């Protein structure tokens, strides 16, 4: 029988902040999205205060102040580095793992056959805590869906953060009271559909007819039903290169001038191209969008987007910036106050799989070499040591991140200080 | 950029090393036999996922060779035992001190006569953040 585990970091972003500032222990913490727009993460204490998730920061300012909640801008450099440390620590114990998100990993434990699975997970949990300072919960089950359910229980109802749902008896007990919305892969829409069919709890879905579920929720729903029955259908997945790359952020201030938006867009294009080259791919099309601020009810609203197909797949930043400008020139309209722009690179293909075109023949291309040099210089000497003219120097559009904590683990001049 | 501190092997800084000791005067003929290269990260960092760099402030540990502005290499995977220099939590602050344990009582001691030791109340535990393994002190 297969045995899966899901390791999930508890309140990951808040926990990262606590590692480097012990005064935050036991204090309510919220983390804001890019540009300090919305609340995107909360510590347990903040949840207990009733501060909701995903709401605009300005709406909550009063209550945050009243309870002296610690407010942080998101510090993705820190969270990314700590995530890698957590994953590296797990990998020392369990080589068969799938990094599922920044703070979750699925493991296969049956290959290891440890004598006492529970004790083994306890050791892993203690090690992660010691090495990184991040508390985690571990759910163990015969399938990924059940391991996810077990993790939910581990987080909410256990003292040591570990729950094993492999026995049928435990499955009955837990699934009986679990809402279908909480099941991995079902989400709000699926659960509303199930509810109309009279299925509200996970156990009812498990015991439903698979044919009917397939008819209403497609094969995905049927697979979940099987997984709830302990029949493993979804295995660990190796990391696949991304099919599209997105780079977008809100502006620090609303922008009206095309030149400023162009500058921001060029910067996102540069980031996107760096990612593209890092995974050794080229893009076949460039998609650009602009948006006004939907929260600003008094402003006139305008949102638009355009996709431009490239003659030849490319990872050359200069060509991508040109294509992005081409799109922006066509969708930009004067007289609006813009909040956000972004670029998406589509139709990514590996550099190795390139078809030669009849009239375009450079493979390998001279630009590959040039971009390689740019990437290397920026890697060795810091981001944007070498930058494109279109990126500009004043950066009027730059993000707000007023209350970001120091990037303790990725910047020499922001290290933790000890007396 | 995570490149500097994700101390994995992808970020190696290698220096070729000649196998003889450095002595003023004639180079040894053995210098012709170069042996690969050495990575300072390999030497200093045994557990990359658990190793953090922190900066020392103040003069409380000058006796241990830790001066203001020095870079400390801290390994969280090591067990804090009596006599080790550690990063510990005191009143919500992280501080670098030497850990002492005498008959089940812990104290954190400075290495500078002008700072008194911090006694840990009986029954209380010291929260140790990590064990300091190396000090990097700039001589320039």
XYZ file of C-alpha atoms in Angstrom:
559
model
C 0.000 0.000 0.000
C 1.131 3.502 -0.772
C 1.711 5.914 2.066
C 1.645 9.648 1.468
C 2.412 12.497 3.803
C 1.697 16.169 3.378
C 3.957 18.562 5.256
C 2.511 22.039 5.535
C 4.195 24.963 7.276
C 2.007 26.631 9.894
C 1.216 30.256 9.007
C 4.366 30.216 6.922
C 4.926 33.927 6.267
C 4.202 34.912 9.864
C 6.451 32.091 11.098
C 9.327 33.331 8.900
C 9.033 36.776 10.463
C 9.098 35.246 13.961
C 12.287 33.275 13.375
C 14.304 36.475 13.229
C 12.371 38.519 15.761
C 11.415 36.572 18.904
C 9.375 39.521 20.202
C 6.747 38.527 17.649
C 6.059 35.237 19.451
C 2.453 35.104 20.528
C 1.721 38.437 18.863
C -0.845 38.855 16.088
C 0.821 39.313 12.696
C -0.531 40.102 9.245
C 1.357 40.184 5.962
C 0.332 42.441 3.068
C 0.366 41.638 -0.629
C 2.702 43.277 -3.100
C 2.316 46.994 -2.871
C 0.681 46.726 0.578
C -2.717 46.212 -1.028
C -4.433 43.327 0.756
C -3.931 41.100 3.758
C -2.570 37.831 2.376
C -1.383 35.989 5.495
C -2.244 35.953 9.165
C -0.874 34.387 12.304
C -3.288 32.336 14.437
C -3.612 35.284 16.808
C -4.682 37.539 13.931
C -7.220 34.945 12.789
C -8.598 34.798 16.318
C -9.123 38.572 16.240
C -11.412 38.014 13.269
C -9.226 39.775 10.730
C -10.301 38.386 7.362
C -8.098 37.128 4.547
C -7.708 38.852 1.200
C -9.344 42.128 2.209
C -7.863 45.567 1.444
C -5.406 46.726 4.070
C -6.935 50.215 4.407
C -10.280 48.738 5.501
C -8.593 47.001 8.438
C -6.215 49.739 9.562
C -8.304 50.741 12.577
C -8.698 47.249 14.024
C -5.037 46.407 13.364
C -4.027 49.484 15.309
C -6.459 48.850 18.123
C -5.005 45.400 18.819
C -1.446 46.505 17.962
C -1.120 43.834 15.314
C 2.333 43.617 13.710
C 1.944 44.509 10.021
C 4.526 43.475 7.432
C 4.911 44.101 3.723
C 5.604 40.804 2.016
C 9.261 39.835 2.031
C 9.408 37.216 -0.713
C 13.193 37.018 -0.670
C 13.023 35.889 2.946
C 10.056 33.535 2.467
C 11.610 31.999 -0.646
C 14.913 31.329 1.091
C 13.247 29.883 4.199
C 11.049 27.695 1.991
C 14.110 26.263 0.317
C 15.646 25.540 3.722
C 12.499 23.719 4.855
C 12.407 21.655 1.652
C 16.126 20.865 1.855
C 15.702 19.698 5.458
C 12.842 17.378 4.463
C 14.811 15.998 1.529
C 17.505 14.728 3.893
C 14.915 12.373 5.368
C 12.626 11.603 2.452
C 14.029 11.697 -1.064
C 10.646 11.023 -2.694
C 9.064 14.418 -2.426
C 7.050 16.839 -4.498
C 7.331 20.504 -3.577
C 3.698 21.476 -3.951
C 3.845 25.155 -3.035
C 6.050 27.595 -1.166
C 5.033 25.992 2.129
C 3.779 22.483 1.301
C 5.384 19.237 0.188
C 3.963 15.799 -0.538
C 6.104 12.778 0.382
C 6.001 9.068 -0.369
C 6.868 7.209 2.817
C 6.177 3.594 1.796
C 9.515 3.237 0.005
C 11.313 3.990 3.229
C 9.344 1.598 5.411
C 10.365 3.138 8.682
C 9.486 0.886 11.590
C 7.387 3.518 13.252
C 5.947 6.030 10.830
C 4.570 8.285 13.510
C 7.896 8.525 15.318
C 9.651 9.104 12.021
C 7.391 12.042 11.204
C 7.928 13.379 14.694
C 11.670 13.367 14.036
C 11.218 15.153 10.703
C 9.019 17.760 12.326
C 11.486 18.382 15.150
C 14.382 18.650 12.686
C 12.591 21.216 10.510
C 11.780 23.239 13.606
C 15.364 23.117 14.844
C 17.016 23.839 11.492
C 14.695 26.575 10.306
C 12.542 27.640 13.252
C 9.414 26.936 11.180
C 6.653 24.823 12.794
C 4.930 22.368 10.440
C 1.972 19.990 10.470
C 2.161 16.528 8.960
C -0.779 14.509 7.654
C -0.322 10.843 6.786
C -2.716 8.903 4.548
C -3.057 6.207 1.886
C -3.708 8.823 -0.838
C -2.791 12.437 -1.462
C -6.351 13.638 -0.899
C -6.545 11.814 2.436
C -3.075 13.017 3.455
C -4.319 16.552 2.855
C -7.370 15.845 5.023
C -5.097 14.414 7.713
C -2.965 17.528 7.564
C -6.026 19.655 8.158
C -6.766 17.613 11.291
C -3.119 17.714 12.389
C -3.121 21.499 12.236
C -6.434 22.102 14.012
C -6.860 19.280 16.464
C -3.563 17.787 17.571
C -0.969 18.940 20.043
C 2.059 17.508 18.240
C 1.021 18.505 14.718
C 0.872 14.976 13.277
C -2.182 12.974 12.257
C -2.348 9.538 10.622
C -5.590 8.762 8.809
C -4.656 5.382 7.379
C -7.158 3.390 9.417
C -10.676 3.128 7.999
C -12.105 3.904 11.407
C -10.328 7.253 11.572
C -11.355 8.062 8.009
C -15.024 7.451 8.912
C -14.739 9.626 11.974
C -13.119 12.592 10.204
C -14.873 12.507 6.826
C -18.268 12.399 8.524
C -17.893 15.978 9.751
C -15.632 17.470 7.075
C -17.315 19.875 4.627
C -16.723 18.999 0.990
C -15.336 22.481 0.381
C -12.336 21.598 2.576
C -11.359 18.695 0.325
C -8.339 19.224 -1.889
C -9.471 19.888 -5.472
C -13.153 20.514 -4.761
C -13.210 24.239 -3.959
C -16.246 26.483 -3.541
C -17.886 25.870 -6.908
C -17.627 22.087 -6.701
C -19.013 22.011 -3.196
C -21.997 24.157 -4.227
C -22.720 21.692 -6.977
C -22.416 18.749 -4.605
C -24.653 20.508 -2.121
C -27.397 20.759 -4.728
C -27.090 16.980 -5.084
C -27.512 16.610 -1.326
C -23.849 15.917 -0.686
C -22.419 18.140 2.038
C -19.860 16.084 3.921
C -16.740 14.353 2.671
C -18.061 10.936 3.728
C -21.155 11.423 1.584
C -18.984 12.173 -1.432
C -16.838 9.130 -0.679
C -19.909 6.879 -0.577
C -21.610 8.395 -3.640
C -21.838 6.616 -6.979
C -18.704 7.297 -8.985
C -20.670 7.394 -12.249
C -22.927 10.166 -10.978
C -20.016 12.141 -9.616
C -18.213 11.795 -12.912
C -21.257 13.145 -14.725
C -21.436 16.216 -12.475
C -17.807 16.878 -11.596
C -15.972 15.181 -14.492
C -13.121 12.720 -14.041
C -11.447 15.078 -11.609
C -14.355 14.669 -9.192
C -14.358 10.922 -9.681
C -10.661 10.766 -8.948
C -11.208 12.638 -5.695
C -13.960 10.192 -4.758
C -11.615 7.266 -5.349
C -8.857 8.944 -3.372
C -11.272 9.485 -0.463
C -11.892 5.729 -0.628
C -8.217 5.088 -0.093
C -7.557 4.228 -3.721
C -4.516 6.183 -4.811
C -4.938 7.844 -8.244
C -2.619 10.833 -7.991
C 1.065 10.133 -7.496
C 3.915 12.481 -6.707
C 4.700 14.756 -9.590
C 8.115 15.791 -10.683
C 8.567 19.508 -11.168
C 7.638 20.507 -14.692
C 8.864 23.609 -16.416
C 6.181 26.252 -16.427
C 3.983 26.605 -19.505
C 3.663 30.344 -19.109
C 5.478 33.012 -17.136
C 3.811 36.014 -15.608
C 5.336 39.154 -14.174
C 3.079 41.851 -12.873
C 2.647 44.173 -9.930
C 0.590 47.117 -8.847
C 2.130 50.554 -9.003
C 3.048 52.468 -5.855
C 0.983 55.421 -7.113
C -1.672 55.533 -9.789
C -0.058 56.349 -13.135
C -1.464 58.280 -16.059
C 1.522 58.784 -18.371
C 2.285 56.125 -20.939
C 6.034 56.593 -20.483
C 5.907 55.619 -16.792
C 3.764 52.574 -17.503
C 6.114 51.576 -20.298
C 9.016 51.770 -17.912
C 7.298 49.527 -15.373
C 6.300 47.097 -18.087
C 9.890 46.910 -19.334
C 11.016 45.980 -15.824
C 8.458 43.173 -15.591
C 9.513 42.022 -19.059
C 13.112 41.839 -17.857
C 12.119 39.694 -14.827
C 9.963 37.442 -17.000
C 12.768 36.949 -19.535
C 15.209 36.076 -16.763
C 12.834 33.346 -15.588
C 12.338 32.220 -19.172
C 16.054 31.803 -19.790
C 16.554 30.159 -16.414
C 14.289 27.314 -17.503
C 15.931 27.227 -20.948
C 12.826 28.140 -22.881
C 11.682 30.592 -25.491
C 8.299 32.294 -25.751
C 6.121 32.292 -28.822
C 3.796 35.068 -27.752
C 3.658 38.064 -25.430
C 0.512 39.062 -23.580
C 0.223 42.512 -21.989
C -2.557 43.918 -19.801
C -3.314 47.217 -18.067
C -5.846 47.930 -15.341
C -7.228 50.911 -13.463
C -7.978 50.711 -9.735
C -11.285 48.885 -9.195
C -11.377 49.969 -5.556
C -11.340 53.621 -6.550
C -15.071 53.796 -7.219
C -14.992 57.460 -8.249
C -12.410 56.847 -11.001
C -13.370 55.944 -14.555
C -12.457 52.316 -15.133
C -10.609 50.791 -18.064
C -9.018 47.359 -18.418
C -7.560 45.919 -21.544
C -5.106 43.312 -22.785
C -3.456 42.262 -26.010
C -1.463 39.272 -27.161
C 1.243 39.576 -29.786
C 2.720 36.566 -31.528
C 6.440 36.639 -32.259
C 7.784 35.699 -35.683
C 10.332 33.427 -34.069
C 10.228 32.082 -30.508
C 12.500 34.259 -28.429
C 14.092 34.711 -25.024
C 15.834 37.928 -26.002
C 14.828 40.660 -23.560
C 15.148 43.323 -26.266
C 12.665 41.575 -28.523
C 10.231 40.900 -25.679
C 10.347 44.541 -24.534
C 9.704 45.655 -28.105
C 6.705 43.320 -28.374
C 5.407 44.523 -25.000
C 5.633 48.147 -26.153
C 3.846 47.233 -29.350
C 0.951 45.866 -27.267
C 0.899 48.754 -24.805
C 0.824 51.333 -27.607
C -2.358 49.686 -28.840
C -4.202 49.226 -25.554
C -3.164 52.364 -23.662
C -5.787 55.116 -23.555
C -5.187 58.575 -22.263
C -7.183 60.047 -19.394
C -7.274 57.066 -17.032
C -5.428 56.514 -13.779
C -3.759 53.119 -14.042
C -3.046 50.835 -11.110
C -1.417 47.820 -12.661
C 0.287 46.416 -15.710
C 1.780 43.049 -16.416
C 3.276 40.783 -19.002
C 2.718 37.102 -19.646
C 4.998 35.014 -21.830
C 3.036 32.288 -23.583
C 3.664 29.184 -25.631
C 6.941 28.372 -23.951
C 9.090 25.802 -25.694
C 12.429 24.383 -24.633
C 15.398 25.935 -26.428
C 16.468 22.434 -27.394
C 13.248 21.697 -29.287
C 13.398 24.537 -31.706
C 12.243 24.271 -35.276
C 14.254 26.111 -37.847
C 12.310 28.507 -39.939
C 12.795 28.860 -43.626
C 13.747 32.500 -43.674
C 15.103 32.924 -40.200
C 18.227 30.998 -39.493
C 20.154 31.622 -36.367
C 20.446 28.662 -34.113
C 22.229 29.032 -31.745
C 21.700 32.725 -31.869
C 24.155 35.472 -31.083
C 21.547 36.980 -28.772
C 21.670 33.851 -26.569
C 25.269 34.615 -25.826
C 24.551 38.270 -25.109
C 21.649 37.453 -22.765
C 23.823 34.846 -21.041
C 26.406 37.515 -20.288
C 23.734 39.908 -18.976
C 22.308 37.192 -16.701
C 25.721 36.263 -15.382
C 26.707 39.828 -14.565
C 23.406 40.447 -12.785
C 23.714 37.203 -10.871
C 27.236 37.969 -9.688
C 26.801 41.662 -8.997
C 23.157 41.944 -7.992
C 19.920 42.455 -9.908
C 19.911 45.244 -12.495
C 23.635 45.925 -12.363
C 23.247 45.811 -16.120
C 19.835 47.032 -17.239
C 17.967 47.968 -20.363
C 17.380 51.618 -21.245
C 13.637 51.017 -21.382
C 13.648 50.120 -17.678
C 14.343 53.748 -16.796
C 16.152 55.118 -13.776
C 13.623 57.083 -11.741
C 11.051 54.292 -11.336
C 8.085 56.477 -10.488
C 5.895 53.349 -10.577
C 7.824 51.411 -7.964
C 5.964 49.257 -5.438
C 5.267 50.305 -1.922
C 6.749 47.979 0.632
C 6.933 50.357 3.554
C 6.939 47.811 6.361
C 9.040 45.007 4.959
C 11.266 43.254 7.468
C 14.990 43.003 6.650
C 15.865 40.356 4.057
C 17.754 38.531 6.802
C 19.055 35.654 4.715
C 19.634 37.063 1.245
C 21.211 40.507 1.636
C 24.593 41.136 3.241
C 23.588 44.551 4.536
C 20.318 43.360 6.077
C 21.614 40.477 8.236
C 20.232 39.835 11.682
C 22.185 41.786 14.312
C 23.090 40.300 17.681
C 24.656 42.087 20.609
C 18.586 37.439 -4.970
C 18.957 34.278 -3.020
C 22.302 33.457 -4.521
C 24.506 34.670 -1.737
C 23.005 32.856 1.164
C 21.479 29.728 -0.259
C 24.709 28.171 0.617
C 24.253 25.189 -1.664
C 26.957 23.918 -3.947
C 25.526 25.785 -6.914
C 27.151 28.887 -5.549
C 30.682 27.728 -5.144
C 33.565 30.019 -4.800
C 36.633 28.027 -5.569
C 40.232 28.926 -5.158
C 42.962 26.715 -6.542
C 45.197 25.551 -3.789
C 48.790 24.624 -3.803
C 49.566 21.814 -1.437
C 52.581 23.256 0.330
C 52.520 25.658 3.226
C 53.177 29.223 2.413
C 56.722 30.118 3.271
C 58.602 33.096 2.134
C 61.290 32.121 -0.324
C 61.427 29.432 -2.945
C 58.267 27.791 -4.268
C 58.178 24.082 -3.672
C 58.420 21.860 -6.742
C 55.274 20.153 -5.439
C 53.308 23.220 -6.464
C 53.217 21.707 -9.912
C 50.861 19.094 -8.550
C 47.662 21.056 -8.138
C 44.824 19.169 -6.544
C 41.455 20.345 -7.731
C 40.237 23.381 -5.887
C 38.918 24.236 -2.476
C 35.594 25.706 -1.603
C 35.502 27.876 1.488
C 31.753 27.204 1.813
C 32.479 23.464 2.076
C 34.976 24.133 4.813
C 32.828 26.422 6.925
C 29.282 25.265 6.226
C 28.461 21.686 7.161
C 24.677 22.002 7.059
C 23.681 24.554 4.407
C 19.935 24.390 5.107
C 20.552 25.132 8.787
C 23.327 27.711 8.459
C 22.672 31.431 8.790
C 24.911 34.480 8.760
C 24.401 37.134 11.404
C 26.230 40.302 12.277
C 27.749 40.989 15.712
C 27.214 44.360 17.367
C 28.986 45.744 20.416
C 31.985 44.560 22.403
C 30.552 42.026 24.869
C 32.365 39.090 23.246
C 35.753 40.542 22.380
C 37.409 37.915 24.619
C 36.093 35.226 22.303
C 37.478 37.038 19.285
C 34.132 38.505 18.243
C 34.287 42.206 17.477
C 31.764 44.813 16.472
C 30.714 44.267 12.861
C 32.079 40.721 12.585
C 30.184 38.159 10.567
C 29.106 35.094 12.528
C 28.379 31.738 10.934
C 25.564 30.105 12.900
C 24.562 26.461 12.592
C 21.105 25.717 13.988
C 21.497 21.977 13.569
C 24.171 21.687 16.281
C 23.306 20.852 19.857
C 24.032 23.743 22.199
C 26.270 22.375 24.924
C 28.252 23.839 27.797
C 31.100 26.025 26.608
C 29.824 26.766 23.110
C 29.278 30.291 21.824
C 25.594 30.548 20.989
C 22.929 32.918 19.741
C 20.297 32.929 22.482
C 17.053 34.660 23.193
C 17.092 37.059 26.128
C 14.000 39.205 26.765
C 12.915 38.898 23.167
C 16.325 39.934 21.848
C 18.833 37.699 20.144
C 22.242 37.930 21.685
C 25.614 36.220 21.265
C 27.078 34.774 24.483
C 28.915 31.727 25.780
C 26.646 29.057 27.238
C 27.499 27.702 30.679
C 25.831 24.897 32.545
C 26.832 24.303 36.139
C 24.834 21.725 38.100
C 21.709 22.055 35.945
C 21.822 25.817 36.014
C 22.373 27.698 32.825
C 24.002 31.040 32.360
C 25.015 33.115 29.375
C 28.364 34.794 29.820
C 29.976 37.679 28.037
C 33.666 37.648 27.344
C 34.294 41.153 28.488
C 34.711 41.962 32.185
C 32.418 44.967 31.984
C 29.339 42.828 31.260
C 27.845 40.679 34.046
C 26.737 37.125 33.218
C 23.049 36.521 32.538
C 21.796 33.906 34.999
C 18.867 31.817 33.892
C 16.300 31.279 36.663
C 16.143 27.761 38.018
C 13.732 25.604 36.078
C 13.786 27.976 33.150
C 15.251 26.926 29.861
C 17.531 28.985 27.720
C 16.123 29.362 24.248
C 19.119 28.881 22.004
C 18.690 30.066 18.424
C 21.839 28.470 17.065
C 25.473 27.607 17.708
C 28.171 29.930 16.384
C 30.734 27.937 14.435
C 32.965 30.616 12.930
C 33.742 34.301 13.158
C 34.702 36.136 10.024
C 36.739 39.166 10.956
C 37.979 41.624 8.418
C 41.614 42.583 8.959
C 41.625 45.357 6.408
